CSV table of C-alpha atoms in Angstrom, one decimal:
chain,number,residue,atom,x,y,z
A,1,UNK,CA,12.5,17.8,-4.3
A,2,UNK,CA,12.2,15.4,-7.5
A,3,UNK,CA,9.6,13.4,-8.6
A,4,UNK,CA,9.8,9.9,-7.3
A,5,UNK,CA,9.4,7.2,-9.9
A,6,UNK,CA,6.5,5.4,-8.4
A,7,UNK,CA,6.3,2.2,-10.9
A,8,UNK,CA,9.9,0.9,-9.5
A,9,UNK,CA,10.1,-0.3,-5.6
A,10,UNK,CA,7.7,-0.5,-3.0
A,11,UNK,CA,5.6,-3.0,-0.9
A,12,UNK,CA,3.4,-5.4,-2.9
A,13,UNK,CA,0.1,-5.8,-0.7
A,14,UNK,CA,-1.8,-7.6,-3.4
A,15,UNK,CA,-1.8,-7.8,-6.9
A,16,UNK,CA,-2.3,-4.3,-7.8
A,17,UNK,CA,-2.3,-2.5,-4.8
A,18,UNK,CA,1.5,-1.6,-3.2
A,19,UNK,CA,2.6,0.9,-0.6
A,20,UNK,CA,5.8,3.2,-1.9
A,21,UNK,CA,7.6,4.4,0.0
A,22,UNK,CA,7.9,8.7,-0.2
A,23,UNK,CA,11.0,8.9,2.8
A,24,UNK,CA,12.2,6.9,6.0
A,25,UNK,CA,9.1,7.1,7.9
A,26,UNK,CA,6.5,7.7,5.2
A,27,UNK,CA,4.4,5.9,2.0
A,28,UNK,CA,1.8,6.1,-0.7
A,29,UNK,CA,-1.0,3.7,-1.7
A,30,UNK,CA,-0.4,2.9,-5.1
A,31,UNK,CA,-2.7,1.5,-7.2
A,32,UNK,CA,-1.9,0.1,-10.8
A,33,UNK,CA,-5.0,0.7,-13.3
A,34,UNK,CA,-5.1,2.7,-16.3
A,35,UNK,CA,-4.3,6.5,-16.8
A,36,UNK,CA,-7.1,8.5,-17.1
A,37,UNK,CA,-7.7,10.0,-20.3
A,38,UNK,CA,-6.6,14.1,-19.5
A,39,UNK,CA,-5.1,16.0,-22.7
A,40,UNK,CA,-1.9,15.8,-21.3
A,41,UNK,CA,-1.9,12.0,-21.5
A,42,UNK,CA,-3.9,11.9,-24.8
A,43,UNK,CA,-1.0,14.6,-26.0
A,44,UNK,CA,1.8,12.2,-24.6
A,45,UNK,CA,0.1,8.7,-25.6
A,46,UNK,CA,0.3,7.5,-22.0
A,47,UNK,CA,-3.9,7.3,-22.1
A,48,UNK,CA,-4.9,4.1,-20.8
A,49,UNK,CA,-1.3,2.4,-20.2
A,50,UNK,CA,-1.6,0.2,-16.7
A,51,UNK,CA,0.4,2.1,-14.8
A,52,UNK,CA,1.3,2.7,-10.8
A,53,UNK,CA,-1.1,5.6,-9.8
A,54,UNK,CA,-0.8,7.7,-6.7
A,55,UNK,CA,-3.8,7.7,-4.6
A,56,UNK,CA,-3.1,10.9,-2.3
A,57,UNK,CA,-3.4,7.9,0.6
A,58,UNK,CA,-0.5,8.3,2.7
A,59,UNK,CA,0.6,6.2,6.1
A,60,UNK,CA,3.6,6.3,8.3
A,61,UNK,CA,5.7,2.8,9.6
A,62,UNK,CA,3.3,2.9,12.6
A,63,UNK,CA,-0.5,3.3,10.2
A,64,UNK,CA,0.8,0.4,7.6
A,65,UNK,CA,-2.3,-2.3,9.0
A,66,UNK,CA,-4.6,1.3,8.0
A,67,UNK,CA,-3.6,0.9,4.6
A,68,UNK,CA,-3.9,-2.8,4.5
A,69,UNK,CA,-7.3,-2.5,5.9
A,70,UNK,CA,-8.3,0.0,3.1
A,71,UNK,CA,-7.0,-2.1,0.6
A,72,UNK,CA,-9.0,-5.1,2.0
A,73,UNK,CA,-12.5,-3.0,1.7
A,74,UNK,CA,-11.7,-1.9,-1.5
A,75,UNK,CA,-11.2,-5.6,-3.0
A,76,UNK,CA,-14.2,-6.8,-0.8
A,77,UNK,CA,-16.4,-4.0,-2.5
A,78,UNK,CA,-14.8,-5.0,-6.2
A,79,UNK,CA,-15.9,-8.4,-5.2
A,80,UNK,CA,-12.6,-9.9,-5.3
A,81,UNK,CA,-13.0,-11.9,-1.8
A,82,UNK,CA,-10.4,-14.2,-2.4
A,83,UNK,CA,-7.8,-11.4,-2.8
A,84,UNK,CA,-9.4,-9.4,0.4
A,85,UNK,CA,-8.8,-12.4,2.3
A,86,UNK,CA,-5.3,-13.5,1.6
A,87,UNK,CA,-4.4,-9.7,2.7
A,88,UNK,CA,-6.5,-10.3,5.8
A,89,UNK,CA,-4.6,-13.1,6.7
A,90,UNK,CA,-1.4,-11.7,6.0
A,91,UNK,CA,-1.9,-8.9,8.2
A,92,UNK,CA,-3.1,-11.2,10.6
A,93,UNK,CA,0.0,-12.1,10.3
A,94,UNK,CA,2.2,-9.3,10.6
A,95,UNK,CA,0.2,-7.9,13.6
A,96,UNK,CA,1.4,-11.2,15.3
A,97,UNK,CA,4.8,-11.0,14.0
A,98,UNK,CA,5.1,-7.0,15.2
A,99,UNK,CA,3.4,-8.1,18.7
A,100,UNK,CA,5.9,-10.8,19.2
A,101,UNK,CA,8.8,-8.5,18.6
A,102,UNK,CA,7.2,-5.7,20.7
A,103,UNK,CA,6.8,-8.2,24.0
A,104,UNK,CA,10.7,-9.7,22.9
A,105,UNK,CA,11.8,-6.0,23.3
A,106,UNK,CA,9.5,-5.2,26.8
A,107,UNK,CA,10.9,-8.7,28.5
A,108,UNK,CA,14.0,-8.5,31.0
A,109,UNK,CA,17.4,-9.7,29.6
């Protein structure tokens, strides 16, 4: 299977954080920082370019509030409160949004 190109696509969850998607069903947590300095990057020149990064996170359509509650620690814990809480009440939300649709599809037609 190829190598997916990770910087185009995805789902924006805040500024540098995004979920990409891998298939149908499954994604990655992506975060953009720097690349780390390894000799292959140092070799290439791609050292220290902001780029997407893969962080061996992965979630399926039904886990998505997991990531986004991830995310949220990790921008709490970088002290970027403001961030953590627009994601907090996004996913607010979407949680409503996903309930209502869930009780639309249980009610009698």
């Amino acid at each position: 299977m190829p190598s997916k190109n990770v910087q185009d696509g995805g789902i924006l969850l805040a500024d540098d954080w995004k979920l990409y998607p891998l298939d149908e069903r499954n994604w990655e947590l992506c975060h953009l920082c720097p690349t780390k300095e390894t000799p292959a990057t140092k070799a290439n020149g791609t050292a220290g370019v902001v780029r997407w990064q893969r962080c061996g996170r992965f979630y399926s359509y039904n886990t998505i509030d997991e990531a986004m509650l991830y995310v949220i620690d990790v921008l709490m814990k970088d002290g970027c409160k403001d961030d953590a809480i627009a994601l907090a009440s996004a996913m607010r939300q979407w949680q409503q949004l996903a309930e209502s649709v869930r009780e639309t599809a249980r009610s009698p037609r």
